[in-house]
Amino acid sequence: MSTTTSIPLLPTPALRSLTTADLLPAAVSVKNLSSTLLRAATDAWDRPLRPQPLLLSAEISFTSPFETASATDKLGEDTIHYGNLSKALLDTVETYFGPNSTAAISSPEEDEGDAISVLNQIFVHLTGLSIDGVRGDGTPFLGGSLDRIGFLGVKLTLPKASLLGEGVSLTASAGFDNTGKMTARALGMEITRLGVPTLVGVNPNEREARQMLVVTVGIEGIKVRGDRYVRVEKAVVKALEESSFETLEALGAHLIDKVEEVFVNGEDYTVRVKIEKPIAVPLAECPVVEVRRVVKDYYR
């Protein structure tokens, strides 16, 4: 992605807060549309362009209520047909990234084989803008509706891109003003629920055997191209396997250190590590410790 754009890059929660996404009066969403990805993203073994399942979700929040649709019980210009939105998402993937795709990717970026390329192409198709606000080609699906949209979020989930977790997801979001101009954006990645047997704990019995930890790693403020989720997962898993920490707090900070070493981003970004310890408290589902850090990239 371009690093010269003037559009602020925020963490996703900060963008949602800035755009009041959760307080806007109306929204249309689709969740976990199934497709197959081929011409983008690496698999769980870091092999490029291997077929793998893909789930797509999108959220559009409007600055005005569904007045016409509510009053007439008919679709109007104050809403978006969720069936057409679903078709637009799937058409983008099938046209540019599916097993039978032949279209050239309309992206100026150097690395067109990563998962972010998919998000970028979807943004161009929906809004006419790339995820860094650069004008694309063609007629966007949302057309003249952008001046009524306060928040747009697109989530791409690769459920089999993790060897030990529940999957990898990338999320691109943007806020818009009443002229349809992009005012802020967010780009994040998450590796969800890595299960790794780990030596950790204060009690004597916990020093005698490994117990399962469930770790989720989130990174916000991505500025560089190329899939890095496999390298991040390997670093986290290796650190867990070598752990002899007594506290989850110290382990969490150590895991962020390891993420820093492999995730070279170019500028500041945010890392979040959430650690669940399911066996530790018998009468609770699990205790959870979460560590967050704004990282200055010293590894350039």
mmCIF file of N, CA and C in Angstrom, residues 130-252:
data_model
loop_
_atom_site.group_PDB
_atom_site.id
_atom_site.type_symbol
_atom_site.label_atom_id
_atom_site.label_comp_id
_atom_site.label_asym_id
_atom_site.label_seq_id
_atom_site.Cartn_x
_atom_site.Cartn_y
_atom_site.Cartn_z
ATOM 1 N N SER A 130 -9.309 2.460 -3.902
ATOM 2 C CA SER A 130 -8.534 1.410 -3.254
ATOM 3 C C SER A 130 -8.580 1.620 -1.746
ATOM 4 N N ILE A 131 -8.008 0.698 -0.987
ATOM 5 C CA ILE A 131 -8.081 0.808 0.470
ATOM 6 C C ILE A 131 -7.175 1.900 1.022
ATOM 7 N N ASP A 132 -6.370 2.541 0.176
ATOM 8 C CA ASP A 132 -5.649 3.730 0.630
ATOM 9 C C ASP A 132 -6.196 4.993 -0.013
ATOM 10 N N GLY A 133 -7.393 4.897 -0.619
ATOM 11 C CA GLY A 133 -8.079 6.079 -1.115
ATOM 12 C C GLY A 133 -7.750 6.491 -2.527
ATOM 13 N N VAL A 134 -6.976 5.692 -3.258
ATOM 14 C CA VAL A 134 -6.617 6.021 -4.639
ATOM 15 C C VAL A 134 -7.762 5.633 -5.559
ATOM 16 N N ARG A 135 -8.106 6.530 -6.490
ATOM 17 C CA ARG A 135 -9.213 6.295 -7.400
ATOM 18 C C ARG A 135 -8.900 5.144 -8.342
ATOM 19 N N GLY A 136 -9.851 4.196 -8.478
ATOM 20 C CA GLY A 136 -9.682 3.069 -9.376
ATOM 21 C C GLY A 136 -10.475 3.247 -10.648
ATOM 22 N N ASP A 137 -10.501 2.189 -11.448
ATOM 23 C CA ASP A 137 -11.206 2.225 -12.728
ATOM 24 C C ASP A 137 -12.587 1.594 -12.593
ATOM 25 N N GLY A 138 -13.448 1.894 -13.565
ATOM 26 C CA GLY A 138 -14.751 1.255 -13.628
ATOM 27 C C GLY A 138 -15.812 1.966 -12.802
ATOM 28 N N THR A 139 -17.030 1.428 -12.883
ATOM 29 C CA THR A 139 -18.182 1.978 -12.168
ATOM 30 C C THR A 139 -18.360 1.213 -10.861
ATOM 31 N N PRO A 140 -18.259 1.875 -9.720
ATOM 32 C CA PRO A 140 -18.349 1.155 -8.442
ATOM 33 C C PRO A 140 -19.767 0.687 -8.146
ATOM 34 N N PHE A 141 -19.858 -0.422 -7.426
ATOM 35 C CA PHE A 141 -21.156 -0.986 -7.058
ATOM 36 C C PHE A 141 -21.984 -0.005 -6.237
ATOM 37 N N LEU A 142 -21.339 0.682 -5.294
ATOM 38 C CA LEU A 142 -22.076 1.607 -4.423
ATOM 39 C C LEU A 142 -22.390 2.920 -5.117
ATOM 40 N N GLY A 143 -21.717 3.203 -6.223
ATOM 41 C CA GLY A 143 -22.049 4.357 -7.041
ATOM 42 C C GLY A 143 -22.222 5.631 -6.261
ATOM 43 N N GLY A 144 -23.388 6.237 -6.389
ATOM 44 C CA GLY A 144 -23.661 7.505 -5.717
ATOM 45 C C GLY A 144 -24.089 7.369 -4.273
ATOM 46 N N SER A 145 -23.951 6.177 -3.692
ATOM 47 C CA SER A 145 -24.405 5.960 -2.317
ATOM 48 C C SER A 145 -23.364 6.342 -1.276
ATOM 49 N N LEU A 146 -22.116 6.600 -1.686
ATOM 50 C CA LEU A 146 -21.063 6.849 -0.708
ATOM 51 C C LEU A 146 -21.335 8.054 0.167
ATOM 52 N N ASP A 147 -22.084 9.047 -0.352
ATOM 53 C CA ASP A 147 -22.363 10.228 0.463
ATOM 54 C C ASP A 147 -23.358 9.934 1.587
ATOM 55 N N ARG A 148 -23.942 8.739 1.581
ATOM 56 C CA ARG A 148 -24.857 8.324 2.649
ATOM 57 C C ARG A 148 -24.247 7.253 3.552
ATOM 58 N N ILE A 149 -23.015 6.882 3.277
ATOM 59 C CA ILE A 149 -22.356 5.821 4.033
ATOM 60 C C ILE A 149 -21.330 6.436 4.980
ATOM 61 N N GLY A 150 -21.418 6.066 6.242
ATOM 62 C CA GLY A 150 -20.462 6.570 7.219
ATOM 63 C C GLY A 150 -19.305 5.621 7.456
ATOM 64 N N PHE A 151 -19.572 4.317 7.287
ATOM 65 C CA PHE A 151 -18.548 3.311 7.585
ATOM 66 C C PHE A 151 -18.727 2.124 6.658
ATOM 67 N N LEU A 152 -17.609 1.628 6.140
ATOM 68 C CA LEU A 152 -17.599 0.410 5.333
ATOM 69 C C LEU A 152 -16.484 -0.492 5.826
ATOM 70 N N GLY A 153 -16.816 -1.728 6.100
ATOM 71 C CA GLY A 153 -15.811 -2.698 6.521
ATOM 72 C C GLY A 153 -15.922 -3.979 5.712
ATOM 73 N N VAL A 154 -14.792 -4.521 5.292
ATOM 74 C CA VAL A 154 -14.746 -5.787 4.555
ATOM 75 C C VAL A 154 -13.764 -6.708 5.266
ATOM 76 N N LYS A 155 -14.195 -7.928 5.548
ATOM 77 C CA LYS A 155 -13.364 -8.901 6.241
ATOM 78 C C LYS A 155 -13.156 -10.121 5.366
ATOM 79 N N LEU A 156 -11.913 -10.533 5.253
ATOM 80 C CA LEU A 156 -11.514 -11.717 4.492
ATOM 81 C C LEU A 156 -10.979 -12.737 5.486
ATOM 82 N N THR A 157 -11.549 -13.929 5.507
ATOM 83 C CA THR A 157 -11.101 -14.973 6.427
ATOM 84 C C THR A 157 -10.604 -16.181 5.642
ATOM 85 N N LEU A 158 -9.413 -16.633 6.010
ATOM 86 C CA LEU A 158 -8.828 -17.831 5.417
ATOM 87 C C LEU A 158 -8.811 -18.914 6.504
ATOM 88 N N PRO A 159 -9.837 -19.758 6.563
ATOM 89 C CA PRO A 159 -9.960 -20.696 7.691
ATOM 90 C C PRO A 159 -8.901 -21.790 7.716
ATOM 91 N N LYS A 160 -8.191 -22.004 6.601
ATOM 92 C CA LYS A 160 -7.169 -23.047 6.573
ATOM 93 C C LYS A 160 -5.776 -22.489 6.308
ATOM 94 N N ALA A 161 -5.582 -21.209 6.615
ATOM 95 C CA ALA A 161 -4.262 -20.593 6.437
ATOM 96 C C ALA A 161 -3.432 -20.638 7.708
ATOM 97 N N SER A 162 -3.914 -21.335 8.728
ATOM 98 C CA SER A 162 -3.182 -21.504 9.980
ATOM 99 C C SER A 162 -3.068 -22.988 10.281
ATOM 100 N N LEU A 163 -1.860 -23.430 10.665
ATOM 101 C CA LEU A 163 -1.655 -24.846 10.981
ATOM 102 C C LEU A 163 -2.242 -25.223 12.337
ATOM 103 N N LEU A 164 -2.182 -24.318 13.310
ATOM 104 C CA LEU A 164 -2.578 -24.644 14.681
ATOM 105 C C LEU A 164 -3.724 -23.788 15.197
ATOM 106 N N GLY A 165 -4.248 -22.882 14.366
ATOM 107 C CA GLY A 165 -5.307 -21.999 14.804
ATOM 108 C C GLY A 165 -6.593 -22.200 14.019
ATOM 109 N N GLU A 166 -7.566 -21.351 14.313
ATOM 110 C CA GLU A 166 -8.869 -21.429 13.646
ATOM 111 C C GLU A 166 -8.895 -20.675 12.330
ATOM 112 N N GLY A 167 -7.808 -19.984 11.992
ATOM 113 C CA GLY A 167 -7.756 -19.288 10.721
ATOM 114 C C GLY A 167 -7.091 -17.947 10.829
ATOM 115 N N VAL A 168 -6.967 -17.303 9.668
ATOM 116 C CA VAL A 168 -6.383 -15.977 9.553
ATOM 117 C C VAL A 168 -7.424 -15.050 8.940
ATOM 118 N N SER A 169 -7.528 -13.840 9.445
ATOM 119 C CA SER A 169 -8.449 -12.872 8.859
ATOM 120 C C SER A 169 -7.742 -11.541 8.664
ATOM 121 N N LEU A 170 -8.144 -10.845 7.603
ATOM 122 C CA LEU A 170 -7.694 -9.485 7.347
ATOM 123 C C LEU A 170 -8.916 -8.622 7.159
ATOM 124 N N THR A 171 -8.879 -7.418 7.724
ATOM 125 C CA THR A 171 -10.022 -6.521 7.679
ATOM 126 C C THR A 171 -9.595 -5.160 7.182
ATOM 127 N N ALA A 172 -10.288 -4.657 6.167
ATOM 128 C CA ALA A 172 -10.091 -3.295 5.675
ATOM 129 C C ALA A 172 -11.360 -2.501 5.931
ATOM 130 N N SER A 173 -11.219 -1.303 6.479
ATOM 131 C CA SER A 173 -12.360 -0.458 6.809
ATOM 132 C C SER A 173 -12.076 0.973 6.391
ATOM 133 N N ALA A 174 -13.144 1.736 6.194
ATOM 134 C CA ALA A 174 -12.984 3.143 5.829
ATOM 135 C C ALA A 174 -14.180 3.941 6.320
ATOM 136 N N GLY A 175 -13.929 5.208 6.632
ATOM 137 C CA GLY A 175 -14.985 6.147 6.953
ATOM 138 C C GLY A 175 -15.134 7.142 5.813
ATOM 139 N N PHE A 176 -16.357 7.645 5.613
ATOM 140 C CA PHE A 176 -16.642 8.571 4.525
ATOM 141 C C PHE A 176 -17.412 9.772 5.053
ATOM 142 N N ASP A 177 -17.210 10.945 4.394
ATOM 143 C CA ASP A 177 -17.989 12.127 4.763
ATOM 144 C C ASP A 177 -19.213 12.241 3.858
ATOM 145 N N ASN A 178 -19.980 13.333 4.010
ATOM 146 C CA ASN A 178 -21.244 13.449 3.278
ATOM 147 C C ASN A 178 -21.072 13.813 1.807
ATOM 148 N N THR A 179 -19.816 13.878 1.336
ATOM 149 C CA THR A 179 -19.561 14.044 -0.092
ATOM 150 C C THR A 179 -19.051 12.756 -0.720
ATOM 151 N N GLY A 180 -18.937 11.689 0.079
ATOM 152 C CA GLY A 180 -18.421 10.427 -0.417
ATOM 153 C C GLY A 180 -16.912 10.330 -0.403
ATOM 154 N N LYS A 181 -16.253 11.286 0.251
ATOM 155 C CA LYS A 181 -14.791 11.271 0.334
ATOM 156 C C LYS A 181 -14.347 10.393 1.501
ATOM 157 N N MET A 182 -13.310 9.561 1.259
ATOM 158 C CA MET A 182 -12.756 8.736 2.327
ATOM 159 C C MET A 182 -11.991 9.630 3.294
ATOM 160 N N THR A 183 -12.321 9.551 4.577
ATOM 161 C CA THR A 183 -11.718 10.426 5.574
ATOM 162 C C THR A 183 -10.720 9.723 6.484
ATOM 163 N N ALA A 184 -10.855 8.417 6.651
ATOM 164 C CA ALA A 184 -9.940 7.640 7.492
ATOM 165 C C ALA A 184 -10.078 6.179 7.094
ATOM 166 N N ARG A 185 -9.076 5.392 7.452
ATOM 167 C CA ARG A 185 -9.076 3.990 7.039
ATOM 168 C C ARG A 185 -8.391 3.143 8.099
ATOM 169 N N ALA A 186 -8.582 1.833 7.997
ATOM 170 C CA ALA A 186 -7.943 0.890 8.917
ATOM 171 C C ALA A 186 -7.649 -0.389 8.169
ATOM 172 N N LEU A 187 -6.555 -1.040 8.562
ATOM 173 C CA LEU A 187 -6.191 -2.320 7.959
ATOM 174 C C LEU A 187 -5.566 -3.192 9.040
ATOM 175 N N GLY A 188 -6.207 -4.308 9.331
ATOM 176 C CA GLY A 188 -5.750 -5.167 10.414
ATOM 177 C C GLY A 188 -5.710 -6.633 10.017
ATOM 178 N N MET A 189 -4.990 -7.404 10.813
ATOM 179 C CA MET A 189 -4.848 -8.841 10.597
ATOM 180 C C MET A 189 -4.986 -9.561 11.929
ATOM 181 N N GLU A 190 -5.551 -10.746 11.911
ATOM 182 C CA GLU A 190 -5.654 -11.548 13.127
ATOM 183 C C GLU A 190 -5.399 -13.013 12.814
ATOM 184 N N ILE A 191 -4.582 -13.651 13.653
ATOM 185 C CA ILE A 191 -4.426 -15.102 13.661
ATOM 186 C C ILE A 191 -5.191 -15.587 14.886
ATOM 187 N N THR A 192 -6.227 -16.387 14.661
ATOM 188 C CA THR A 192 -7.219 -16.649 15.694
ATOM 189 C C THR A 192 -7.007 -17.996 16.370
ATOM 190 N N ARG A 193 -6.883 -17.959 17.694
ATOM 191 C CA ARG A 193 -6.956 -19.125 18.577
ATOM 192 C C ARG A 193 -5.961 -20.225 18.202
ATOM 193 N N LEU A 194 -4.693 -19.873 18.280
ATOM 194 C CA LEU A 194 -3.631 -20.869 18.150
ATOM 195 C C LEU A 194 -3.611 -21.740 19.408
ATOM 196 N N GLY A 195 -3.678 -23.038 19.246
ATOM 197 C CA GLY A 195 -3.615 -23.935 20.397
ATOM 198 C C GLY A 195 -2.248 -24.586 20.492
ATOM 199 N N VAL A 196 -1.499 -24.271 21.567
ATOM 200 C CA VAL A 196 -0.124 -24.762 21.697
ATOM 201 C C VAL A 196 0.104 -25.235 23.137
ATOM 202 N N PRO A 197 0.516 -26.496 23.350
ATOM 203 C CA PRO A 197 0.894 -26.942 24.701
ATOM 204 C C PRO A 197 2.117 -26.155 25.182
ATOM 205 N N THR A 198 2.020 -25.585 26.383
ATOM 206 C CA THR A 198 3.028 -24.631 26.855
ATOM 207 C C THR A 198 3.333 -24.875 28.325
ATOM 208 N N LEU A 199 4.603 -24.752 28.681
ATOM 209 C CA LEU A 199 4.990 -24.796 30.094
ATOM 210 C C LEU A 199 4.862 -23.389 30.658
ATOM 211 N N VAL A 200 3.847 -23.159 31.492
ATOM 212 C CA VAL A 200 3.611 -21.832 32.044
ATOM 213 C C VAL A 200 2.791 -21.980 33.322
ATOM 214 N N GLY A 201 3.106 -21.163 34.323
ATOM 215 C CA GLY A 201 2.317 -21.177 35.544
ATOM 216 C C GLY A 201 3.169 -21.013 36.787
ATOM 217 N N VAL A 202 2.523 -20.614 37.869
ATOM 218 C CA VAL A 202 3.189 -20.365 39.137
ATOM 219 C C VAL A 202 3.165 -21.595 40.042
ATOM 220 N N ASN A 203 2.089 -22.352 39.992
ATOM 221 C CA ASN A 203 1.918 -23.478 40.911
ATOM 222 C C ASN A 203 2.896 -24.614 40.592
ATOM 223 N N PRO A 204 3.318 -25.377 41.628
ATOM 224 C CA PRO A 204 4.290 -26.473 41.405
ATOM 225 C C PRO A 204 3.835 -27.475 40.355
ATOM 226 N N ASN A 205 2.546 -27.825 40.373
ATOM 227 C CA ASN A 205 2.066 -28.807 39.394
ATOM 228 C C ASN A 205 2.174 -28.284 37.964
ATOM 229 N N GLU A 206 2.088 -26.959 37.789
ATOM 230 C CA GLU A 206 2.168 -26.382 36.449
ATOM 231 C C GLU A 206 3.597 -26.380 35.907
ATOM 232 N N ARG A 207 4.562 -26.599 36.788
ATOM 233 C CA ARG A 207 5.954 -26.660 36.327
ATOM 234 C C ARG A 207 6.340 -28.061 35.875
ATOM 235 N N GLU A 208 5.424 -29.031 36.047
ATOM 236 C CA GLU A 208 5.745 -30.423 35.753
ATOM 237 C C GLU A 208 5.295 -30.873 34.372
ATOM 238 N N ALA A 209 4.377 -30.147 33.752
ATOM 239 C CA ALA A 209 3.861 -30.587 32.453
ATOM 240 C C ALA A 209 3.309 -29.384 31.690
ATOM 241 N N ARG A 210 3.293 -29.515 30.383
ATOM 242 C CA ARG A 210 2.726 -28.471 29.535
ATOM 243 C C ARG A 210 1.207 -28.521 29.590
ATOM 244 N N GLN A 211 0.590 -27.369 29.467
ATOM 245 C CA GLN A 211 -0.859 -27.285 29.355
ATOM 246 C C GLN A 211 -1.205 -26.457 28.122
ATOM 247 N N MET A 212 -2.397 -26.671 27.604
ATOM 248 C CA MET A 212 -2.796 -25.995 26.380
ATOM 249 C C MET A 212 -3.076 -24.516 26.641
ATOM 250 N N LEU A 213 -2.440 -23.658 25.860
ATOM 251 C CA LEU A 213 -2.796 -22.248 25.801
ATOM 252 C C LEU A 213 -3.453 -21.979 24.454
ATOM 253 N N VAL A 214 -4.380 -21.021 24.457
ATOM 254 C CA VAL A 214 -5.041 -20.602 23.219
ATOM 255 C C VAL A 214 -4.712 -19.127 23.016
ATOM 256 N N VAL A 215 -4.010 -18.821 21.943
ATOM 257 C CA VAL A 215 -3.454 -17.485 21.730
ATOM 258 C C VAL A 215 -3.999 -16.882 20.432
ATOM 259 N N THR A 216 -4.475 -15.650 20.534
ATOM 260 C CA THR A 216 -4.921 -14.881 19.368
ATOM 261 C C THR A 216 -4.017 -13.665 19.218
ATOM 262 N N VAL A 217 -3.507 -13.463 18.019
ATOM 263 C CA VAL A 217 -2.605 -12.346 17.730
ATOM 264 C C VAL A 217 -3.288 -11.409 16.741
ATOM 265 N N GLY A 218 -3.386 -10.132 17.106
ATOM 266 C CA GLY A 218 -3.953 -9.132 16.212
ATOM 267 C C GLY A 218 -2.944 -8.032 15.931
ATOM 268 N N ILE A 219 -2.893 -7.579 14.686
ATOM 269 C CA ILE A 219 -1.992 -6.498 14.283
ATOM 270 C C ILE A 219 -2.810 -5.457 13.539
ATOM 271 N N GLU A 220 -2.723 -4.208 13.971
ATOM 272 C CA GLU A 220 -3.453 -3.102 13.345
ATOM 273 C C GLU A 220 -2.471 -2.066 12.805
ATOM 274 N N GLY A 221 -2.838 -1.461 11.676
ATOM 275 C CA GLY A 221 -2.003 -0.425 11.092
ATOM 276 C C GLY A 221 -1.012 -0.974 10.086
ATOM 277 N N ILE A 222 -1.432 -1.978 9.305
ATOM 278 C CA ILE A 222 -0.546 -2.602 8.334
ATOM 279 C C ILE A 222 -0.261 -1.620 7.198
ATOM 280 N N LYS A 223 1.018 -1.452 6.880
ATOM 281 C CA LYS A 223 1.407 -0.493 5.854
ATOM 282 C C LYS A 223 2.206 -1.103 4.719
ATOM 283 N N VAL A 224 2.608 -2.348 4.835
ATOM 284 C CA VAL A 224 3.442 -2.963 3.803
ATOM 285 C C VAL A 224 2.722 -4.165 3.208
ATOM 286 N N ARG A 225 3.117 -4.525 2.001
ATOM 287 C CA ARG A 225 2.475 -5.617 1.293
ATOM 288 C C ARG A 225 3.194 -6.930 1.558
ATOM 289 N N GLY A 226 2.533 -8.008 1.169
ATOM 290 C CA GLY A 226 3.086 -9.335 1.342
ATOM 291 C C GLY A 226 2.471 -10.042 2.534
ATOM 292 N N ASP A 227 2.166 -11.324 2.358
ATOM 293 C CA ASP A 227 1.568 -12.103 3.445
ATOM 294 C C ASP A 227 2.617 -12.426 4.498
ATOM 295 N N ARG A 228 2.331 -12.070 5.756
ATOM 296 C CA ARG A 228 3.260 -12.300 6.852
ATOM 297 C C ARG A 228 2.671 -13.165 7.963
ATOM 298 N N TYR A 229 1.460 -13.640 7.757
ATOM 299 C CA TYR A 229 0.798 -14.343 8.852
ATOM 300 C C TYR A 229 1.460 -15.678 9.170
ATOM 301 N N VAL A 230 2.018 -16.358 8.186
ATOM 302 C CA VAL A 230 2.672 -17.629 8.474
ATOM 303 C C VAL A 230 3.930 -17.403 9.311
ATOM 304 N N ARG A 231 4.705 -16.361 8.964
ATOM 305 C CA ARG A 231 5.912 -16.059 9.740
ATOM 306 C C ARG A 231 5.568 -15.644 11.168
ATOM 307 N N VAL A 232 4.496 -14.863 11.319
ATOM 308 C CA VAL A 232 4.068 -14.472 12.662
ATOM 309 C C VAL A 232 3.657 -15.701 13.465
ATOM 310 N N GLU A 233 2.879 -16.584 12.855
ATOM 311 C CA GLU A 233 2.444 -17.789 13.571
ATOM 312 C C GLU A 233 3.628 -18.643 13.983
ATOM 313 N N LYS A 234 4.588 -18.841 13.090
ATOM 314 C CA LYS A 234 5.764 -19.645 13.427
ATOM 315 C C LYS A 234 6.519 -19.059 14.605
ATOM 316 N N ALA A 235 6.686 -17.737 14.615
ATOM 317 C CA ALA A 235 7.421 -17.092 15.703
ATOM 318 C C ALA A 235 6.690 -17.243 17.030
ATOM 319 N N VAL A 236 5.371 -17.089 17.013
ATOM 320 C CA VAL A 236 4.578 -17.207 18.235
ATOM 321 C C VAL A 236 4.595 -18.642 18.741
ATOM 322 N N VAL A 237 4.404 -19.604 17.859
ATOM 323 C CA VAL A 237 4.387 -21.014 18.259
ATOM 324 C C VAL A 237 5.739 -21.421 18.839
ATOM 325 N N LYS A 238 6.825 -21.002 18.197
ATOM 326 C CA LYS A 238 8.165 -21.343 18.696
ATOM 327 C C LYS A 238 8.388 -20.763 20.096
ATOM 328 N N ALA A 239 7.957 -19.508 20.305
ATOM 329 C CA ALA A 239 8.118 -18.885 21.617
ATOM 330 C C ALA A 239 7.292 -19.614 22.677
ATOM 331 N N LEU A 240 6.099 -20.075 22.325
ATOM 332 C CA LEU A 240 5.266 -20.815 23.268
ATOM 333 C C LEU A 240 5.891 -22.173 23.593
ATOM 334 N N GLU A 241 6.413 -22.842 22.592
ATOM 335 C CA GLU A 241 7.019 -24.156 22.822
ATOM 336 C C GLU A 241 8.269 -24.063 23.695
ATOM 337 N N GLU A 242 8.977 -22.938 23.634
ATOM 338 C CA GLU A 242 10.191 -22.758 24.419
ATOM 339 C C GLU A 242 9.933 -22.074 25.757
ATOM 340 N N SER A 243 8.695 -21.762 26.050
ATOM 341 C CA SER A 243 8.356 -20.975 27.236
ATOM 342 C C SER A 243 8.638 -21.715 28.536
ATOM 343 N N SER A 244 9.087 -20.944 29.528
ATOM 344 C CA SER A 244 9.131 -21.431 30.907
ATOM 345 C C SER A 244 8.659 -20.321 31.844
ATOM 346 N N PHE A 245 7.841 -19.402 31.324
ATOM 347 C CA PHE A 245 7.357 -18.272 32.112
ATOM 348 C C PHE A 245 6.392 -18.744 33.204
ATOM 349 N N GLU A 246 6.351 -17.980 34.265
ATOM 350 C CA GLU A 246 5.388 -18.257 35.323
ATOM 351 C C GLU A 246 4.081 -17.511 35.089
ATOM 352 N N THR A 247 4.137 -16.310 34.543
ATOM 353 C CA THR A 247 2.929 -15.505 34.392
ATOM 354 C C THR A 247 2.573 -15.311 32.920
ATOM 355 N N LEU A 248 1.266 -15.228 32.673
ATOM 356 C CA LEU A 248 0.791 -14.926 31.322
ATOM 357 C C LEU A 248 1.159 -13.504 30.920
ATOM 358 N N GLU A 249 1.247 -12.614 31.908
ATOM 359 C CA GLU A 249 1.593 -11.231 31.603
ATOM 360 C C GLU A 249 2.983 -11.126 30.978
ATOM 361 N N ALA A 250 3.958 -11.827 31.594
ATOM 362 C CA ALA A 250 5.319 -11.814 31.048
ATOM 363 C C ALA A 250 5.381 -12.543 29.707
ATOM 364 N N LEU A 251 4.652 -13.641 29.595
ATOM 365 C CA LEU A 251 4.623 -14.378 28.341
ATOM 366 C C LEU A 251 4.026 -13.530 27.227
ATOM 367 N N GLY A 252 2.955 -12.802 27.526
ATOM 368 C CA GLY A 252 2.327 -11.954 26.515
ATOM 369 C C GLY A 252 3.277 -10.891 25.984
#
